[in-house]
Short mmCIF file of C-alpha atoms in Angstrom, two decimals:
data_model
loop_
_atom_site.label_atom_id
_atom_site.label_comp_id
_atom_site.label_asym_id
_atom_site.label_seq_id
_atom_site.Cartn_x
_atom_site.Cartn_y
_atom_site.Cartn_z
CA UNK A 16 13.46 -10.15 -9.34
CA UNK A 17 11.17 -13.16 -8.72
CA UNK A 18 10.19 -13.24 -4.46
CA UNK A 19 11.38 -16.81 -4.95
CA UNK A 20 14.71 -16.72 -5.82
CA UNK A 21 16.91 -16.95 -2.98
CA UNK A 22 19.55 -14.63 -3.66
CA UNK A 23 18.97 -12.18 -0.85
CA UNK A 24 18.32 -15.47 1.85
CA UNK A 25 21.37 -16.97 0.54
CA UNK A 26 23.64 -13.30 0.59
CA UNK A 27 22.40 -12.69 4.04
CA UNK A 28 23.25 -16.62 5.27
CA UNK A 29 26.77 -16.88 3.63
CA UNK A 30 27.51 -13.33 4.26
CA UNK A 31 26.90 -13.49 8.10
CA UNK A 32 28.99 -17.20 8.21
CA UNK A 33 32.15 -15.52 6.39
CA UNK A 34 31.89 -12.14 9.13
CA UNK A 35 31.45 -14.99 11.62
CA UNK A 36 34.60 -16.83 10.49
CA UNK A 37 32.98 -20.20 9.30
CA UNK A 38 33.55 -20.06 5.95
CA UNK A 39 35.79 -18.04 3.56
CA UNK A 40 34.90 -14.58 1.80
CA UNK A 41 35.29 -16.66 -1.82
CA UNK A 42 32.88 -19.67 -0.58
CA UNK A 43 30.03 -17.57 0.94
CA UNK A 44 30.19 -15.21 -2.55
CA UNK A 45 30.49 -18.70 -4.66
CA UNK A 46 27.37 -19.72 -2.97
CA UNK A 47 25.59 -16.60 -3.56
CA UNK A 48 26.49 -16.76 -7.01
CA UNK A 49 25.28 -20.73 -7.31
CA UNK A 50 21.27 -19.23 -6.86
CA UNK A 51 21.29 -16.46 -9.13
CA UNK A 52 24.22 -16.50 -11.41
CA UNK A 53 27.27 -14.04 -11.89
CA UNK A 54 26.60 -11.05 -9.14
CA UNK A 55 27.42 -7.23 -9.45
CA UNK A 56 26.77 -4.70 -6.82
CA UNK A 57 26.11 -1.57 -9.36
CA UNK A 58 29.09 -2.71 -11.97
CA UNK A 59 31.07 -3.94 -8.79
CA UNK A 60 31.67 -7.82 -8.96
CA UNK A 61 29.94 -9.05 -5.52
CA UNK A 62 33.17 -10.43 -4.04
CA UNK A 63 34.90 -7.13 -4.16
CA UNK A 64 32.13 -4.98 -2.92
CA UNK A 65 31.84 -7.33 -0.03
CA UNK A 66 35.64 -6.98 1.16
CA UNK A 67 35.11 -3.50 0.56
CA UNK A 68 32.15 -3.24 2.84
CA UNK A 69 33.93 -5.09 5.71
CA UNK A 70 37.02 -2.71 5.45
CA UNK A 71 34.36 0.00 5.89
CA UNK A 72 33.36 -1.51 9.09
CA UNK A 73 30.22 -4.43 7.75
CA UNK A 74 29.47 -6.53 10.93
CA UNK A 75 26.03 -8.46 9.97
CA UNK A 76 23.33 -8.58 7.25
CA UNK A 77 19.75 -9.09 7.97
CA UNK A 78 17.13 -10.05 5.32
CA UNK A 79 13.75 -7.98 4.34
CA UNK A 80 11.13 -10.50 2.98
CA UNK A 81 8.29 -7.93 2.20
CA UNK A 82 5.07 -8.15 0.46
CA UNK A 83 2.13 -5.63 -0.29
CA UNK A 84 0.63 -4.39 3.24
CA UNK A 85 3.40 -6.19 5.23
CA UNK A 86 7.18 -4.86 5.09
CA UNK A 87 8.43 -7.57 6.99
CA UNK A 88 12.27 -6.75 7.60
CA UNK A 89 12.23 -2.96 6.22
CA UNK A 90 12.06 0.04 7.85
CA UNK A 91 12.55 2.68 4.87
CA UNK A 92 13.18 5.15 3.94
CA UNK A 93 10.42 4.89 1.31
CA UNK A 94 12.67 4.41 -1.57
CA UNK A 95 14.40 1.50 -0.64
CA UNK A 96 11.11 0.27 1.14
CA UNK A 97 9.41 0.43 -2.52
CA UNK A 98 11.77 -1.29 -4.41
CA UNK A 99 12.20 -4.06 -1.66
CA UNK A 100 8.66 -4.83 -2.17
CA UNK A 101 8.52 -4.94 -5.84
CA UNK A 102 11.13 -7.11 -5.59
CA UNK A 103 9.66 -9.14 -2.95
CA UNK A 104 12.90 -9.33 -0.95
CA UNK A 105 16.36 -7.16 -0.23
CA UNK A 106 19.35 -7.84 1.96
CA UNK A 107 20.68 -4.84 4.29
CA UNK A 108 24.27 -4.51 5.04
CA UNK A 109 24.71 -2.95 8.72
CA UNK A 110 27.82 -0.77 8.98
CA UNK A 111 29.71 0.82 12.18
CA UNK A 112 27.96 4.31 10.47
CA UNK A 113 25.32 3.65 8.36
CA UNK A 114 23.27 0.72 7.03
CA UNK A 115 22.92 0.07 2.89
CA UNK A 116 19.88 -2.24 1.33
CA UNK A 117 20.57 -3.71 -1.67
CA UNK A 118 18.08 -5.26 -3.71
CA UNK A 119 18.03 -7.61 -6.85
CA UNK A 120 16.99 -7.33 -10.19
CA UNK A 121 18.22 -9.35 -13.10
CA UNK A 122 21.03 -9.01 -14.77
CA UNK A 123 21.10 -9.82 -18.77
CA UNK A 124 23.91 -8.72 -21.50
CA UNK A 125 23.21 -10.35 -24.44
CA UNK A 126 21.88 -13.75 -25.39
CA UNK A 127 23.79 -16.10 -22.64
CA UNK A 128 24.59 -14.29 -20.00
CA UNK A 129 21.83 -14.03 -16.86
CA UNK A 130 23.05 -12.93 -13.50
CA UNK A 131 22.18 -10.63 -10.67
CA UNK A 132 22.25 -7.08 -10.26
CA UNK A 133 21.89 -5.80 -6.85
CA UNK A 134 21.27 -1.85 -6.34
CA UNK A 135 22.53 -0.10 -3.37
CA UNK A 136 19.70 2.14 -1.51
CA UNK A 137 20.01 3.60 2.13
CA UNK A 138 18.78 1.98 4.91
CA UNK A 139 16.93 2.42 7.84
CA UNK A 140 17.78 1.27 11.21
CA UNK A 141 17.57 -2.33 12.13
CA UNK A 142 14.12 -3.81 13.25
CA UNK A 143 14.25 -5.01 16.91
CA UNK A 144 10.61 -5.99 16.84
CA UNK A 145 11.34 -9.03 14.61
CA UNK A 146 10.50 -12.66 15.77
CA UNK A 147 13.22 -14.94 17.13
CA UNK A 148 13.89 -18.32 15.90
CA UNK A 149 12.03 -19.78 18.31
CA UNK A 150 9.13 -17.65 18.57
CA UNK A 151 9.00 -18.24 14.30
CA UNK A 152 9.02 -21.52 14.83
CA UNK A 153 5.83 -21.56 17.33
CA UNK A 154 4.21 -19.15 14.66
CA UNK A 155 4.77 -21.49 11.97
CA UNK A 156 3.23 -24.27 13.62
CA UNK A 157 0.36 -22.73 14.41
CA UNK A 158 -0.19 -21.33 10.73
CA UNK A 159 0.05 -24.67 9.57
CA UNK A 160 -2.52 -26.23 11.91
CA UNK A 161 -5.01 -23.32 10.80
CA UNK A 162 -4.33 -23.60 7.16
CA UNK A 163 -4.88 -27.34 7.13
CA UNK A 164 -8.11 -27.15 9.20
CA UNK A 165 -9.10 -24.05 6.74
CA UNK A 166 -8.32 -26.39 3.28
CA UNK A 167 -9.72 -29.29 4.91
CA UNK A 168 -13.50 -27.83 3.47
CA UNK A 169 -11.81 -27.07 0.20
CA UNK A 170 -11.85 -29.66 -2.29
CA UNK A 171 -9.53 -29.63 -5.22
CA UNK A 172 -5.77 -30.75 -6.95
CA UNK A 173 -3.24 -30.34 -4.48
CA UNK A 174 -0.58 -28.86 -5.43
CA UNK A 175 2.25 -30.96 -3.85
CA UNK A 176 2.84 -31.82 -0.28
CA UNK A 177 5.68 -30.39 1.84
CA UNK A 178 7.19 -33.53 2.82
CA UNK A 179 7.67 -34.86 -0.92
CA UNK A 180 9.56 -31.73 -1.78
CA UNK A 181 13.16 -31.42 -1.27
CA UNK A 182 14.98 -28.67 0.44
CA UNK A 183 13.91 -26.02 -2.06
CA UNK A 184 16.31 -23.12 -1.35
CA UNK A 185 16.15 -23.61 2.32
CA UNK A 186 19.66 -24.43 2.78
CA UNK A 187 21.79 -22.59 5.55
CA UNK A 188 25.43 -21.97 5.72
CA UNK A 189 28.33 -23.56 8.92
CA UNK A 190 27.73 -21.73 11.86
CA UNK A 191 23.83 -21.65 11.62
CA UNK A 192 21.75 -23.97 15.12
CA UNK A 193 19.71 -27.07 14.30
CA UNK A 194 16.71 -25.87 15.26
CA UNK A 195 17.45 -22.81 12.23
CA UNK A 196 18.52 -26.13 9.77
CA UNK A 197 15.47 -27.54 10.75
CA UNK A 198 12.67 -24.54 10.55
CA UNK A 199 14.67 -22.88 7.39
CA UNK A 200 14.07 -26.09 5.26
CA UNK A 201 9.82 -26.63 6.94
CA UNK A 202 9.54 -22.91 5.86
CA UNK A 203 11.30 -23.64 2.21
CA UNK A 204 9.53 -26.55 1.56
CA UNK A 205 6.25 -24.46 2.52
CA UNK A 206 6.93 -21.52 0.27
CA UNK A 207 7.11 -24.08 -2.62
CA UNK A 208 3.78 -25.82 -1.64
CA UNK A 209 2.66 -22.01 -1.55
CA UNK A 210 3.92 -21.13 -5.33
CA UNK A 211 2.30 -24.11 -6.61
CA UNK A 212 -1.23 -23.74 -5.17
CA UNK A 213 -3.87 -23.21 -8.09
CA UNK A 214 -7.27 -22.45 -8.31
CA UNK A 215 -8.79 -25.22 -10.79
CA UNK A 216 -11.49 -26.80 -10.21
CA UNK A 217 -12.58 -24.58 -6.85
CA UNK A 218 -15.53 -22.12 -6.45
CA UNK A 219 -15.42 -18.61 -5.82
CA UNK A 220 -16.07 -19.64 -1.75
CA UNK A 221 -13.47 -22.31 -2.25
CA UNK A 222 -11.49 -19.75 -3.75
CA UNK A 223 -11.75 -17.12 -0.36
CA UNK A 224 -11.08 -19.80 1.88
CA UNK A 225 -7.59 -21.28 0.35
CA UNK A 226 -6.72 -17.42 -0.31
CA UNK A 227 -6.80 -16.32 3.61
CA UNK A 228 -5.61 -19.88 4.72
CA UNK A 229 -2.52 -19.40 2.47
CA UNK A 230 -2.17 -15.58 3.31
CA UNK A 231 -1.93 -16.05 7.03
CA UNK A 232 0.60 -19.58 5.79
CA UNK A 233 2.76 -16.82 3.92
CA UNK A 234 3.32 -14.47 6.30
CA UNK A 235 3.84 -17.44 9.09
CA UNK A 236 6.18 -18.82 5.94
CA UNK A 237 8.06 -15.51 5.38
CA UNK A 238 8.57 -14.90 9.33
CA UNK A 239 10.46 -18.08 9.59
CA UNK A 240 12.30 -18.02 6.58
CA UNK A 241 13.66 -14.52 7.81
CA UNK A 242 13.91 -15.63 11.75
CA UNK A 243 16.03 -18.57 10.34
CA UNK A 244 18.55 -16.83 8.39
CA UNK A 245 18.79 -14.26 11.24
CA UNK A 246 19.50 -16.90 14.22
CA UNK A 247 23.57 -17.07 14.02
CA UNK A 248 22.82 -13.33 15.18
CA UNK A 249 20.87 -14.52 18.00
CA UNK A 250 22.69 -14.47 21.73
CA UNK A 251 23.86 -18.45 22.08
CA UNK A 252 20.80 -19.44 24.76
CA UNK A 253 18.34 -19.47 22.09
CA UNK A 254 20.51 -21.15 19.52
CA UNK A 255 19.52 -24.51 20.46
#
């Protein structure tokens, strides 16, 4: 599965609104469906496994937005950790017992049909040492300041600008603060800005300069995307 594709940001948004009671099991799993097509859990249609996971005691999912060197949201075992990287991204379901990570792939059968397959892999426990909205936010910022002081001696097409771009997948679900809204879309909008950044018409030291300025951007990127979609988890004081 492409990193960009949403499906596991958009699982883990919808699926924490509908356990929260702001939206219904057959909206959150309709949304899900709207980024990546028809969704199976193994052969299991995605609605279905979901009820079934609640009855078995589901009370939040948190997001894993990994890359090589940095397994932002994972903590193994190593199976599920590997596949969540190649993947660039995995959604863990946290039961009263255990926790399950499911990760995408794509899902063809035939000529027309294109959906989502996600593959159920055990989980470790959950990550307390994850950044909070707010402290995202802050990182964010700062990333941004560095990378555009960094590309300011790097001359060359630019790829798009953040502010021309619309929400690109950074959508979140009833239930979710402003101040999530508000970094989840920056942090979208980013990531885009990210995929889009070529290498024409730089030199090799042009070249090394964008390439750390837009590795520290991703990570800063990837942090907020994940602190976002985490936030209607958060304890209500720092949901402003």
């Amino acid at each position: 599965m492409h990193p960009e594709s949403p499906v596991c940001r958009v699982l883990v948004v919808w699926g924490n609104a509908w356990l929260a009671g702001h939206v219904g099991l057959d909206e959150a799993a309709d949304r899900v469906e709207s980024a990546g097509g028809p969704t199976v859990v193994g052969e299991v249609p995605l609605r279905e496994h979901l009820a079934v996971l609640r009855r078995d005691g589901l009370s939040e999912l948190r997001l894993a937005l990994p890359a090589p060197g940095d397994p932002l949201g994972l903590s193994g075992p190593p199976e599920f950790n590997a596949a969540a990287v190649e993947a660039g991204q995995a959604a863990i379901a946290v039961l009263s017992d255990r926790r399950l990570g499911l990760v995408p792939s794509p899902d063809r059968r035939g000529s027309s049909y294109a959906g989502v397959r996600l593959s159920v892999y055990e989980a470790g426990p959950v990550r307390h040492d994850l950044p909070s909205l707010a402290e995202a936010e802050q990182e964010l910022s700062a990333a941004i300041r560095a990378a555009t002081e960094s590309l300011d001696s790097v001359d060359g097409p630019m790829a798009g600008r953040p502010e021309r771009l619309g929400a690109a997948g950074g959508d979140l679900a009833p239930g979710y603060p402003a101040r999530a809204h508000r970094v989840s879309a920056l942090a979208a909008r980013l990531a885009t800005v990210l995929r889009l950044a070529g290498e024409r018409g730089l030199t090799s030291g042009q070249v090394a300069v964008r390439d750390a300025a837009l590795r520290e951007l991703d990570r800063a990127v990837r942090r907020a995307l994940l602190a976002s979609c985490h936030a209607i988890l958060e304890p209500s004081p720092d949901r402003s």
